[in-house]
PDB file of C-alpha atoms and ligand atoms in Angstrom:
ATOM      1  CA  MET A 262      22.563  22.996 -40.581  1.00 80.00           C
ATOM      2  CA  ALA A 263      23.124  23.882 -36.938  1.00 75.00           C
ATOM      3  CA  SER A 264      26.331  22.051 -35.992  1.00 71.00           C
ATOM      4  CA  GLU A 265      25.374  21.625 -32.353  1.00 85.00           C
ATOM      5  CA  ILE A 266      21.825  21.384 -31.006  1.00 95.00           C
ATOM      6  CA  ARG A 267      21.704  23.634 -27.942  1.00 95.00           C
ATOM      7  CA  THR A 268      18.087  24.790 -27.993  1.00 98.00           C
ATOM      8  CA  VAL A 269      15.118  22.724 -29.125  1.00 98.00           C
ATOM      9  CA  GLY A 270      11.535  23.713 -29.837  1.00 98.00           C
ATOM     10  CA  VAL A 271       8.775  21.144 -29.346  1.00 98.00           C
ATOM     11  CA  VAL A 272       5.444  22.026 -30.948  1.00 98.00           C
ATOM     12  CA  GLY A 273       2.485  20.253 -29.349  1.00 98.00           C
ATOM     13  CA  LEU A 274       2.963  19.046 -25.779  1.00 98.00           C
ATOM     14  CA  GLY A 275       0.502  16.146 -25.800  1.00 95.00           C
ATOM     15  CA  ALA A 276       1.349  12.533 -25.033  1.00 92.00           C
ATOM     16  CA  MET A 277       4.351  12.522 -27.359  1.00 96.00           C
ATOM     17  CA  GLY A 278       5.506  16.148 -27.263  1.00 98.00           C
ATOM     18  CA  ALA A 279       5.649  16.284 -23.453  1.00 98.00           C
ATOM     19  CA  GLY A 280       7.682  13.063 -23.417  1.00 98.00           C
ATOM     20  CA  ILE A 281      10.060  14.399 -26.060  1.00 98.00           C
ATOM     21  CA  ALA A 282      10.444  17.687 -24.162  1.00 98.00           C
ATOM     22  CA  GLN A 283      11.217  15.687 -20.999  1.00 98.00           C
ATOM     23  CA  LEU A 284      13.967  13.798 -22.826  1.00 98.00           C
ATOM     24  CA  CYS A 285      15.465  17.054 -24.096  1.00 98.00           C
ATOM     25  CA  VAL A 286      15.631  18.771 -20.700  1.00 98.00           C
ATOM     26  CA  GLU A 287      17.013  15.623 -19.067  1.00 98.00           C
ATOM     27  CA  ALA A 288      19.775  15.696 -21.700  1.00 97.00           C
ATOM     28  CA  GLY A 289      20.628  19.267 -20.654  1.00 97.00           C
ATOM     29  CA  VAL A 290      19.067  20.984 -23.670  1.00 98.00           C
ATOM     30  CA  GLU A 291      17.129  24.240 -23.288  1.00 98.00           C
ATOM     31  CA  THR A 292      13.632  23.470 -24.568  1.00 98.00           C
ATOM     32  CA  VAL A 293      10.821  25.746 -25.671  1.00 98.00           C
ATOM     33  CA  GLY A 294       7.450  23.994 -25.719  1.00 98.00           C
ATOM     34  CA  ARG A 295       4.615  25.467 -27.732  1.00 98.00           C
ATOM     35  CA  GLU A 296       0.985  24.644 -26.998  1.00 98.00           C
ATOM     36  CA  VAL A 297      -2.221  26.224 -28.246  1.00 97.00           C
ATOM     37  CA  THR A 298      -3.188  27.548 -24.790  1.00 98.00           C
ATOM     38  CA  ALA A 299      -1.129  28.457 -21.719  1.00 98.00           C
ATOM     39  CA  GLU A 300      -3.202  25.992 -19.632  1.00 98.00           C
ATOM     40  CA  LEU A 301      -2.288  23.046 -21.878  1.00 98.00           C
ATOM     41  CA  GLY A 302       1.367  24.085 -21.698  1.00 98.00           C
ATOM     42  CA  GLU A 303       1.256  24.265 -17.886  1.00 98.00           C
ATOM     43  CA  LYS A 304      -0.392  20.844 -17.711  1.00 98.00           C
ATOM     44  CA  ALA A 305       2.387  19.368 -19.846  1.00 98.00           C
ATOM     45  CA  ARG A 306       5.084  20.961 -17.680  1.00 98.00           C
ATOM     46  CA  ASP A 307       3.352  19.583 -14.566  1.00 98.00           C
ATOM     47  CA  ARG A 308       3.409  16.103 -16.136  1.00 97.00           C
ATOM     48  CA  ILE A 309       7.125  16.432 -16.931  1.00 98.00           C
ATOM     49  CA  ALA A 310       7.854  17.648 -13.385  1.00 98.00           C
ATOM     50  CA  HIS A 311       5.813  14.754 -11.969  1.00 98.00           C
ATOM     51  CA  PHE A 312       7.679  12.096 -13.973  1.00 97.00           C
ATOM     52  CA  LEU A 313      11.048  13.598 -13.035  1.00 98.00           C
ATOM     53  CA  THR A 314      10.035  13.629  -9.348  1.00 98.00           C
ATOM     54  CA  ARG A 315       9.170   9.921  -9.642  1.00 97.00           C
ATOM     55  CA  LYS A 316      12.676   9.323 -11.005  1.00 97.00           C
ATOM     56  CA  VAL A 317      14.131  11.059  -7.943  1.00 97.00           C
ATOM     57  CA  GLU A 318      11.960   8.884  -5.666  1.00 97.00           C
ATOM     58  CA  LYS A 319      13.202   5.759  -7.463  1.00 97.00           C
ATOM     59  CA  GLY A 320      16.823   6.887  -7.050  1.00 97.00           C
ATOM     60  CA  GLN A 321      17.315   7.311 -10.813  1.00 96.00           C
ATOM     61  CA  LEU A 322      17.897  11.083 -10.713  1.00 96.00           C
ATOM     62  CA  GLY A 323      19.303  13.559  -8.160  1.00 97.00           C
ATOM     63  CA  GLN A 324      17.047  16.286  -6.792  1.00 97.00           C
ATOM     64  CA  ASP A 325      19.317  19.054  -8.152  1.00 97.00           C
ATOM     65  CA  ALA A 326      19.399  17.475 -11.608  1.00 97.00           C
ATOM     66  CA  ARG A 327      15.608  17.180 -11.511  1.00 97.00           C
ATOM     67  CA  ASP A 328      15.174  20.841 -10.569  1.00 98.00           C
ATOM     68  CA  ALA A 329      17.629  21.958 -13.250  1.00 98.00           C
ATOM     69  CA  ALA A 330      15.803  19.861 -15.867  1.00 98.00           C
ATOM     70  CA  VAL A 331      12.385  21.302 -14.971  1.00 98.00           C
ATOM     71  CA  ALA A 332      13.891  24.811 -15.116  1.00 98.00           C
ATOM     72  CA  ARG A 333      14.995  24.153 -18.710  1.00 98.00           C
ATOM     73  CA  VAL A 334      11.376  23.900 -19.910  1.00 98.00           C
ATOM     74  CA  ALA A 335      10.154  27.225 -21.293  1.00 98.00           C
ATOM     75  CA  LEU A 336       6.542  27.500 -22.416  1.00 98.00           C
ATOM     76  CA  THR A 337       4.917  29.635 -25.065  1.00 98.00           C
ATOM     77  CA  THR A 338       1.786  29.892 -27.172  1.00 98.00           C
ATOM     78  CA  ASP A 339       3.615  32.059 -29.719  1.00 98.00           C
ATOM     79  CA  LEU A 340       5.450  30.186 -32.441  1.00 98.00           C
ATOM     80  CA  ALA A 341       7.751  33.189 -32.941  1.00 98.00           C
ATOM     81  CA  ASP A 342       9.433  32.241 -29.639  1.00 98.00           C
ATOM     82  CA  LEU A 343      10.994  29.273 -31.460  1.00 98.00           C
ATOM     83  CA  ALA A 344      13.085  31.621 -33.615  1.00 97.00           C
ATOM     84  CA  GLY A 345      16.313  30.845 -31.755  1.00 96.00           C
ATOM     85  CA  CYS A 346      15.999  27.042 -31.848  1.00 98.00           C
ATOM     86  CA  ASP A 347      18.586  24.817 -33.548  1.00 98.00           C
ATOM     87  CA  LEU A 348      16.043  22.021 -33.962  1.00 98.00           C
ATOM     88  CA  VAL A 349      12.240  22.030 -33.837  1.00 98.00           C
ATOM     89  CA  ILE A 350      10.351  18.765 -33.288  1.00 98.00           C
ATOM     90  CA  GLU A 351       6.689  18.812 -34.275  1.00 98.00           C
ATOM     91  CA  ALA A 352       4.215  16.599 -32.355  1.00 98.00           C
ATOM     92  CA  ILE A 353       0.793  18.116 -33.116  1.00 98.00           C
ATOM     93  CA  VAL A 354      -2.371  16.419 -34.352  1.00 94.00           C
ATOM     94  CA  GLU A 355      -1.817  13.663 -36.949  1.00 91.00           C
ATOM     95  CA  GLU A 356      -3.292  15.551 -39.938  1.00 93.00           C
ATOM     96  CA  LEU A 357      -1.466  16.659 -43.057  1.00 95.00           C
ATOM     97  CA  VAL A 358      -2.809  20.200 -43.540  1.00 98.00           C
ATOM     98  CA  PRO A 359      -2.144  21.510 -40.000  1.00 98.00           C
ATOM     99  CA  LYS A 360       1.356  20.009 -40.153  1.00 98.00           C
ATOM    100  CA  GLN A 361       2.042  21.579 -43.557  1.00 98.00           C
ATOM    101  CA  GLU A 362       0.816  24.978 -42.337  1.00 98.00           C
ATOM    102  CA  LEU A 363       3.017  24.671 -39.266  1.00 98.00           C
ATOM    103  CA  PHE A 364       6.141  23.799 -41.261  1.00 98.00           C
ATOM    104  CA  ALA A 365       5.550  26.704 -43.666  1.00 98.00           C
ATOM    105  CA  GLU A 366       5.301  28.997 -40.648  1.00 98.00           C
ATOM    106  CA  LEU A 367       8.386  27.498 -38.958  1.00 98.00           C
ATOM    107  CA  GLU A 368      10.337  28.087 -42.152  1.00 98.00           C
ATOM    108  CA  ARG A 369       9.451  31.788 -41.971  1.00 98.00           C
ATOM    109  CA  ILE A 370      10.278  32.076 -38.255  1.00 98.00           C
ATOM    110  CA  CYS A 371      13.416  29.967 -37.791  1.00 98.00           C
ATOM    111  CA  ARG A 372      16.975  30.484 -39.011  1.00 97.00           C
ATOM    112  CA  PRO A 373      17.799  28.833 -42.359  1.00 97.00           C
ATOM    113  CA  ASP A 374      20.031  26.316 -40.566  1.00 97.00           C
ATOM    114  CA  THR A 375      17.363  25.173 -38.089  1.00 98.00           C
ATOM    115  CA  VAL A 376      16.511  21.490 -38.591  1.00 98.00           C
ATOM    116  CA  LEU A 377      12.750  20.864 -38.723  1.00 98.00           C
ATOM    117  CA  ALA A 378      11.620  17.391 -37.634  1.00 98.00           C
ATOM    118  CA  THR A 379       8.194  15.757 -37.564  1.00 98.00           C
ATOM    119  CA  ASN A 380       7.163  12.972 -35.191  1.00 98.00           C
ATOM    120  CA  THR A 381       4.406  11.802 -37.548  1.00 96.00           C
ATOM    121  CA  SER A 382       3.606   8.072 -37.396  1.00 92.00           C
ATOM    122  CA  ALA A 383       1.760   7.591 -40.642  1.00 88.00           C
ATOM    123  CA  LEU A 384       1.952  10.724 -42.790  1.00 93.00           C
ATOM    124  CA  SER A 385       4.554  11.281 -45.476  1.00 96.00           C
ATOM    125  CA  VAL A 386       7.511  13.366 -44.242  1.00 98.00           C
ATOM    126  CA  THR A 387       8.130  14.310 -47.883  1.00 98.00           C
ATOM    127  CA  GLU A 388       4.596  15.725 -48.206  1.00 98.00           C
ATOM    128  CA  ILE A 389       4.991  17.716 -44.994  1.00 98.00           C
ATOM    129  CA  ALA A 390       8.354  19.043 -46.234  1.00 98.00           C
ATOM    130  CA  SER A 391       6.814  20.013 -49.596  1.00 98.00           C
ATOM    131  CA  ALA A 392       4.921  22.832 -47.860  1.00 98.00           C
ATOM    132  CA  THR A 393       8.281  24.602 -47.364  1.00 98.00           C
ATOM    133  CA  SER A 394      10.718  26.039 -49.867  1.00 98.00           C
ATOM    134  CA  SER A 395      13.602  24.451 -47.929  1.00 98.00           C
ATOM    135  CA  PRO A 396      12.670  20.743 -47.807  1.00 98.00           C
ATOM    136  CA  GLU A 397      16.338  19.832 -47.385  1.00 98.00           C
ATOM    137  CA  ARG A 398      16.144  20.750 -43.693  1.00 98.00           C
ATOM    138  CA  VAL A 399      13.073  18.591 -42.971  1.00 98.00           C
ATOM    139  CA  VAL A 400      13.395  15.051 -41.552  1.00 98.00           C
ATOM    140  CA  GLY A 401      11.324  12.598 -39.525  1.00 98.00           C
ATOM    141  CA  MET A 402      12.152  11.805 -35.904  1.00 98.00           C
ATOM    142  CA  HIS A 403       9.648   9.084 -35.015  1.00 98.00           C
ATOM    143  CA  PHE A 404       9.669   8.417 -31.279  1.00 98.00           C
ATOM    144  CA  PHE A 405       7.689   5.593 -29.688  1.00 96.00           C
ATOM    145  CA  ASN A 406       5.146   5.908 -26.909  1.00 90.00           C
ATOM    146  CA  PRO A 407       5.981   6.551 -24.063  1.00 93.00           C
ATOM    147  CA  ALA A 408       8.915   8.519 -25.463  1.00 97.00           C
ATOM    148  CA  PRO A 409      10.915   8.730 -22.204  1.00 97.00           C
ATOM    149  CA  LEU A 410      10.859   4.922 -21.831  1.00 96.00           C
ATOM    150  CA  MET A 411      10.966   3.466 -25.345  1.00 96.00           C
ATOM    151  CA  PRO A 412      14.584   3.301 -26.557  1.00 98.00           C
ATOM    152  CA  LEU A 413      13.937   3.529 -30.311  1.00 98.00           C
ATOM    153  CA  VAL A 414      13.750   6.594 -32.539  1.00 98.00           C
ATOM    154  CA  GLU A 415      13.408   6.168 -36.305  1.00 98.00           C
ATOM    155  CA  ILE A 416      15.313   8.868 -38.188  1.00 98.00           C
ATOM    156  CA  VAL A 417      13.455   9.271 -41.462  1.00 98.00           C
ATOM    157  CA  ARG A 418      15.044  10.588 -44.634  1.00 98.00           C
ATOM    158  CA  ALA A 419      12.486  12.345 -46.834  1.00 98.00           C
ATOM    159  CA  GLU A 420      13.018  12.600 -50.601  1.00 98.00           C
ATOM    160  CA  ARG A 421      14.813  15.934 -50.354  1.00 98.00           C
ATOM    161  CA  SER A 422      16.368  15.772 -46.848  1.00 98.00           C
ATOM    162  CA  ALA A 423      19.983  16.958 -46.783  1.00 98.00           C
ATOM    163  CA  ASP A 424      22.631  14.695 -45.248  1.00 98.00           C
ATOM    164  CA  ALA A 425      23.470  17.447 -42.746  1.00 97.00           C
ATOM    165  CA  ALA A 426      19.889  17.626 -41.407  1.00 98.00           C
ATOM    166  CA  PHE A 427      19.576  13.835 -41.323  1.00 98.00           C
ATOM    167  CA  ASP A 428      22.911  13.415 -39.529  1.00 98.00           C
ATOM    168  CA  ALA A 429      22.065  16.182 -37.036  1.00 97.00           C
ATOM    169  CA  ALA A 430      18.759  14.444 -36.179  1.00 98.00           C
ATOM    170  CA  TYR A 431      20.531  11.090 -35.783  1.00 98.00           C
ATOM    171  CA  ALA A 432      23.184  12.599 -33.506  1.00 98.00           C
ATOM    172  CA  PHE A 433      20.493  14.317 -31.461  1.00 98.00           C
ATOM    173  CA  GLY A 434      18.646  11.001 -31.033  1.00 98.00           C
ATOM    174  CA  GLU A 435      21.864   9.585 -29.588  1.00 98.00           C
ATOM    175  CA  LYS A 436      22.299  12.618 -27.345  1.00 98.00           C
ATOM    176  CA  LEU A 437      18.841  11.900 -25.903  1.00 98.00           C
ATOM    177  CA  GLY A 438      20.067   8.425 -24.968  1.00 98.00           C
ATOM    178  CA  LYS A 439      17.941   6.746 -27.627  1.00 98.00           C
ATOM    179  CA  HIS A 440      18.823   4.019 -30.089  1.00 98.00           C
ATOM    180  CA  PRO A 441      18.303   5.732 -33.465  1.00 98.00           C
ATOM    181  CA  ILE A 442      17.844   3.760 -36.686  1.00 98.00           C
ATOM    182  CA  ARG A 443      17.981   5.212 -40.205  1.00 98.00           C
ATOM    183  CA  CYS A 444      15.306   4.685 -42.847  1.00 98.00           C
ATOM    184  CA  HIS A 445      13.667   6.273 -45.860  1.00 98.00           C
ATOM    185  CA  ASP A 446      10.233   7.865 -45.944  1.00 98.00           C
ATOM    186  CA  THR A 447       7.894   4.966 -46.737  1.00 97.00           C
ATOM    187  CA  PRO A 448       4.467   4.233 -45.194  1.00 96.00           C
ATOM    188  CA  GLY A 449       4.844   3.018 -41.598  1.00 95.00           C
ATOM    189  CA  PHE A 450       8.637   3.519 -41.774  1.00 98.00           C
ATOM    190  CA  VAL A 451      10.172   0.361 -40.261  1.00 98.00           C
ATOM    191  CA  VAL A 452       8.513  -0.812 -37.052  1.00 97.00           C
ATOM    192  CA  ASN A 453       4.875   0.047 -37.813  1.00 96.00           C
ATOM    193  CA  ARG A 454       5.219  -1.311 -41.367  1.00 96.00           C
ATOM    194  CA  VAL A 455       6.003  -4.696 -39.816  1.00 96.00           C
ATOM    195  CA  LEU A 456       4.014  -4.536 -36.586  1.00 96.00           C
ATOM    196  CA  ILE A 457       0.650  -3.252 -37.797  1.00 96.00           C
ATOM    197  CA  PRO A 458      -0.102  -6.063 -40.294  1.00 97.00           C
ATOM    198  CA  LEU A 459       1.333  -8.565 -37.814  1.00 97.00           C
ATOM    199  CA  LEU A 460      -1.051  -7.434 -35.065  1.00 98.00           C
ATOM    200  CA  ASN A 461      -3.924  -7.520 -37.564  1.00 98.00           C
ATOM    201  CA  ASP A 462      -2.980 -11.134 -38.400  1.00 98.00           C
ATOM    202  CA  CYS A 463      -3.015 -11.946 -34.691  1.00 98.00           C
ATOM    203  CA  VAL A 464      -6.570 -10.608 -34.371  1.00 98.00           C
ATOM    204  CA  ARG A 465      -7.721 -12.527 -37.477  1.00 98.00           C
ATOM    205  CA  VAL A 466      -6.277 -15.732 -36.018  1.00 97.00           C
ATOM    206  CA  LEU A 467      -8.438 -15.274 -32.921  1.00 96.00           C
ATOM    207  CA  ASP A 468     -11.492 -15.979 -35.068  1.00 93.00           C
ATOM    208  CA  GLU A 469      -9.920 -18.369 -37.591  1.00 96.00           C
ATOM    209  CA  ALA A 470      -8.320 -20.709 -35.051  1.00 97.00           C
ATOM    210  CA  ARG A 471     -10.981 -20.099 -32.384  1.00 97.00           C
ATOM    211  CA  VAL A 472      -8.193 -19.520 -29.893  1.00 98.00           C
ATOM    212  CA  THR A 473      -8.946 -17.489 -26.764  1.00 98.00           C
ATOM    213  CA  VAL A 474      -7.373 -14.085 -26.176  1.00 98.00           C
ATOM    214  CA  GLU A 475      -5.416 -15.500 -23.236  1.00 98.00           C
ATOM    215  CA  ASP A 476      -4.142 -18.477 -25.236  1.00 98.00           C
ATOM    216  CA  LEU A 477      -3.133 -16.340 -28.215  1.00 98.00           C
ATOM    217  CA  ASP A 478      -1.147 -14.062 -25.900  1.00 98.00           C
ATOM    218  CA  ALA A 479       0.429 -17.079 -24.181  1.00 98.00           C
ATOM    219  CA  GLY A 480       1.241 -18.584 -27.599  1.00 98.00           C
ATOM    220  CA  MET A 481       3.126 -15.528 -28.836  1.00 98.00           C
ATOM    221  CA  LYS A 482       4.917 -15.026 -25.498  1.00 98.00           C
ATOM    222  CA  HIS A 483       5.984 -18.612 -24.961  1.00 98.00           C
ATOM    223  CA  GLY A 484       6.326 -19.734 -28.590  1.00 98.00           C
ATOM    224  CA  ALA A 485       7.693 -16.614 -30.264  1.00 97.00           C
ATOM    225  CA  GLY A 486       9.453 -14.911 -27.359  1.00 98.00           C
ATOM    226  CA  TRP A 487       7.307 -11.769 -27.435  1.00 98.00           C
ATOM    227  CA  PRO A 488       7.631  -9.754 -24.198  1.00 96.00           C
ATOM    228  CA  MET A 489       3.869  -9.261 -24.148  1.00 97.00           C
ATOM    229  CA  GLY A 490       1.007 -10.861 -26.032  1.00 98.00           C
ATOM    230  CA  PRO A 491      -0.537  -9.157 -29.100  1.00 98.00           C
ATOM    231  CA  CYS A 492      -3.863  -8.517 -27.355  1.00 98.00           C
ATOM    232  CA  GLU A 493      -2.083  -7.026 -24.338  1.00 98.00           C
ATOM    233  CA  LEU A 494      -0.074  -4.856 -26.719  1.00 97.00           C
ATOM    234  CA  LEU A 495      -3.166  -3.688 -28.625  1.00 98.00           C
ATOM    235  CA  ASP A 496      -4.844  -2.755 -25.324  1.00 98.00           C
ATOM    236  CA  LEU A 497      -1.740  -0.764 -24.381  1.00 94.00           C
ATOM    237  CA  VAL A 498      -1.442   1.040 -27.732  1.00 92.00           C
ATOM    238  CA  GLY A 499      -5.194   1.792 -27.817  1.00 95.00           C
ATOM    239  CA  ILE A 500      -7.580  -0.024 -30.178  1.00 97.00           C
ATOM    240  CA  ASP A 501      -8.619   3.293 -31.796  1.00 96.00           C
ATOM    241  CA  VAL A 502      -4.989   4.345 -32.349  1.00 93.00           C
ATOM    242  CA  HIS A 503      -4.201   0.986 -33.950  1.00 95.00           C
ATOM    243  CA  VAL A 504      -7.312   1.081 -36.200  1.00 96.00           C
ATOM    244  CA  HIS A 505      -6.387   4.606 -37.305  1.00 93.00           C
ATOM    245  CA  ALA A 506      -2.809   3.564 -38.107  1.00 93.00           C
ATOM    246  CA  SER A 507      -4.049   0.456 -39.979  1.00 95.00           C
ATOM    247  CA  GLU A 508      -6.396   2.576 -42.073  1.00 94.00           C
ATOM    248  CA  ALA A 509      -3.561   4.958 -42.938  1.00 92.00           C
ATOM    249  CA  LEU A 510      -1.293   2.099 -44.064  1.00 94.00           C
ATOM    250  CA  TRP A 511      -4.131   0.408 -45.966  1.00 95.00           C
ATOM    251  CA  ALA A 512      -4.899   3.680 -47.772  1.00 94.00           C
ATOM    252  CA  LYS A 513      -1.285   3.972 -48.906  1.00 94.00           C
ATOM    253  CA  LEU A 514      -0.308   0.361 -49.617  1.00 94.00           C
ATOM    254  CA  ARG A 515      -3.616  -1.359 -50.451  1.00 95.00           C
ATOM    255  CA  GLU A 516      -2.390  -4.613 -48.950  1.00 94.00           C
ATOM    256  CA  PRO A 517      -5.309  -6.519 -47.343  1.00 94.00           C
ATOM    257  CA  ARG A 518      -3.245  -7.382 -44.242  1.00 94.00           C
ATOM    258  CA  MET A 519      -2.929  -3.652 -43.477  1.00 96.00           C
ATOM    259  CA  ALA A 520      -6.704  -3.151 -43.218  1.00 97.00           C
ATOM    260  CA  ALA A 521      -8.077  -3.241 -39.677  1.00 97.00           C
ATOM    261  CA  PRO A 522     -10.006  -6.487 -38.971  1.00 97.00           C
ATOM    262  CA  ALA A 523     -13.759  -5.965 -38.511  1.00 97.00           C
ATOM    263  CA  ARG A 524     -13.462  -7.138 -34.916  1.00 97.00           C
ATOM    264  CA  LEU A 525     -11.093  -4.252 -34.071  1.00 98.00           C
ATOM    265  CA  VAL A 526     -13.240  -1.678 -35.881  1.00 98.00           C
ATOM    266  CA  ALA A 527     -16.261  -2.879 -33.878  1.00 98.00           C
ATOM    267  CA  MET A 528     -14.285  -2.614 -30.633  1.00 98.00           C
ATOM    268  CA  ALA A 529     -13.182   0.938 -31.488  1.00 98.00           C
ATOM    269  CA  ASN A 530     -16.763   1.942 -32.344  1.00 98.00           C
ATOM    270  CA  ALA A 531     -18.011   0.461 -29.065  1.00 98.00           C
ATOM    271  CA  GLY A 532     -15.466   2.400 -26.985  1.00 98.00           C
ATOM    272  CA  LEU A 533     -13.547  -0.763 -26.074  1.00 98.00           C
ATOM    273  CA  LEU A 534     -10.232   1.037 -26.476  1.00 98.00           C
ATOM    274  CA  GLY A 535      -8.008  -0.971 -24.126  1.00 98.00           C
ATOM    275  CA  ARG A 536      -6.276   0.276 -21.005  1.00 96.00           C
ATOM    276  CA  LYS A 537      -7.276   3.898 -21.442  1.00 94.00           C
ATOM    277  CA  SER A 538     -11.033   3.090 -21.411  1.00 97.00           C
ATOM    278  CA  GLY A 539     -10.755   0.277 -18.850  1.00 98.00           C
ATOM    279  CA  HIS A 540     -11.995  -2.328 -21.346  1.00 98.00           C
ATOM    280  CA  GLY A 541     -10.456  -3.850 -24.448  1.00 98.00           C
ATOM    281  CA  PHE A 542      -9.444  -7.469 -24.923  1.00 98.00           C
ATOM    282  CA  TYR A 543      -9.018  -7.440 -21.147  1.00 98.00           C
ATOM    283  CA  THR A 544     -10.712  -5.511 -18.342  1.00 98.00           C
ATOM    284  CA  TYR A 545      -8.652  -3.114 -16.230  1.00 97.00           C
ATOM    285  CA  GLU A 546      -9.353  -1.744 -12.753  1.00 88.00           C
TER     286      GLU A 546
HETATM  287  N1  NAD B 177       0.567   8.486 -29.391  1.00 55.27           N
HETATM  288  C1  NAD B 177       1.430   7.672 -29.990  1.00 55.27           C
HETATM  289  O1  NAD B 177       1.502   6.473 -29.703  1.00 55.27           O
HETATM  290  C2  NAD B 177       2.371   8.219 -31.029  1.00 55.27           C
HETATM  291  C3  NAD B 177       3.573   7.551 -31.265  1.00 55.27           C
HETATM  292  C4  NAD B 177       4.483   8.069 -32.201  1.00 55.27           C
HETATM  293  C5  NAD B 177       4.140   9.224 -32.892  1.00 55.27           C
HETATM  294  N2  NAD B 177       2.944   9.848 -32.662  1.00 55.27           N
HETATM  295  C6  NAD B 177       2.646  11.076 -33.409  1.00 55.27           C
HETATM  296  O2  NAD B 177       2.927  12.204 -32.596  1.00 55.27           O
HETATM  297  C7  NAD B 177       2.038  13.269 -32.924  1.00 55.27           C
HETATM  298  C8  NAD B 177       1.290  13.717 -31.678  1.00 55.27           C
HETATM  299  O3  NAD B 177       0.581  12.610 -31.144  1.00 55.27           O
HETATM  300  P1  NAD B 177       0.079  12.563 -29.625  1.00 55.27           P
HETATM  301  O4  NAD B 177      -0.374  11.170 -29.374  1.00 55.27           O
HETATM  302  O5  NAD B 177       1.074  13.207 -28.742  1.00 55.27           O
HETATM  303  O6  NAD B 177      -1.206  13.514 -29.727  1.00 55.27           O
HETATM  304  P2  NAD B 177      -1.909  14.357 -28.563  1.00 55.27           P
HETATM  305  O7  NAD B 177      -3.303  14.599 -29.035  1.00 55.27           O
HETATM  306  O8  NAD B 177      -1.678  13.742 -27.233  1.00 55.27           O
HETATM  307  O9  NAD B 177      -1.104  15.737 -28.584  1.00 55.27           O
HETATM  308  C9  NAD B 177      -1.160  16.679 -29.602  1.00 55.27           C
HETATM  309  C10 NAD B 177      -0.967  18.023 -28.935  1.00 55.27           C
HETATM  310  O10 NAD B 177      -0.709  19.006 -29.919  1.00 55.27           O
HETATM  311  C11 NAD B 177      -1.398  20.170 -29.566  1.00 55.27           C
HETATM  312  N3  NAD B 177      -1.579  20.920 -30.794  1.00 55.27           N
HETATM  313  C12 NAD B 177      -2.434  20.692 -31.799  1.00 55.27           C
HETATM  314  N4  NAD B 177      -2.224  21.600 -32.773  1.00 55.27           N
HETATM  315  C13 NAD B 177      -1.203  22.388 -32.347  1.00 55.27           C
HETATM  316  C14 NAD B 177      -0.506  23.479 -32.881  1.00 55.27           C
HETATM  317  N5  NAD B 177      -0.829  23.971 -34.077  1.00 55.27           N
HETATM  318  N6  NAD B 177       0.510  24.016 -32.167  1.00 55.27           N
HETATM  319  C15 NAD B 177       0.835  23.513 -30.974  1.00 55.27           C
HETATM  320  N7  NAD B 177       0.208  22.505 -30.408  1.00 55.27           N
HETATM  321  C16 NAD B 177      -0.780  21.933 -31.101  1.00 55.27           C
HETATM  322  C17 NAD B 177      -2.682  19.733 -28.898  1.00 55.27           C
HETATM  323  O11 NAD B 177      -3.175  20.729 -28.031  1.00 55.27           O
HETATM  324  C18 NAD B 177      -2.194  18.484 -28.150  1.00 55.27           C
HETATM  325  O12 NAD B 177      -1.795  18.790 -26.841  1.00 55.27           O
HETATM  326  C19 NAD B 177       1.137  12.761 -34.051  1.00 55.27           C
HETATM  327  O13 NAD B 177       1.690  13.112 -35.283  1.00 55.27           O
HETATM  328  C20 NAD B 177       1.207  11.240 -33.855  1.00 55.27           C
HETATM  329  O14 NAD B 177       0.957  10.521 -35.039  1.00 55.27           O
HETATM  330  C21 NAD B 177       2.061   9.389 -31.727  1.00 55.27           C
END
């Protein structure tokens, strides 16, 4: 595997991919971002430039460093432009078939020693890797949203990942200033495997204990030391995103606690998605 990661490809510059690309350029790594249209790519680069400007305004980054970081973002719509990358991080739509097709294509385009990483939250890294004939170079790098701010990255070992690819991904997580943790490829990996059923329990308790949303949040903050209440957290994550993740875990593990509570499904169907829609457990301006 590539011994040093000098150039990174990021495929899909949405919420996660743009954040990951920002981390890479801030760490001094040349980064090629691939989107489906040039307009989407430009929008992502504008978002990266905007966040880096805010860091300058807050005194967290020098103007020259900001300009150099923005200049390290190259954009393309052509996957072939990722041929020279030492590592490619995939952050496209959370569906198995498009990810498998992408990895098969990346295998054809990239050097044999290029590490191929997926940022999937709920799909099997092993199944994504199985679409290639070199699954040893495929690993999971699961960043948390928003990637530039959340310190954790889960480095996921698929069934056939080679130590060299796994170690390279771990070292790169450190280079990005993250706190990487190692785990195997199991549904939900580490944090979501614990957090998703826990948040579902919190929502079930709302009805069982007839506690108000505000009191439940206060209970978990002041009695369990949570930095924010479960309902605040669900509004931040997005009710639809959480329901989708719960359904994925339920489908794989068949544990009742994984299934989304009816109350959350109803909220998702009604467009009460949390902060992003202005209404969830709370109302936002
Ligand atoms: N949003 C989160 O909280 C979160 C957290 C951790 C991991 N993830 C995972 O990260 C991945 C991306 O999620 P997101 O929230 O950034 O989604 P998003 O919808 O914001 O972004 C996906 C982007 O990929 C682009 N895209 C789709 N197909 C493409 C292709 N073939 N080539 C290039 N670009 C393509 C889309 O145009 C879009 O901009 C998913 O696998 C998701 O499960 C999401």
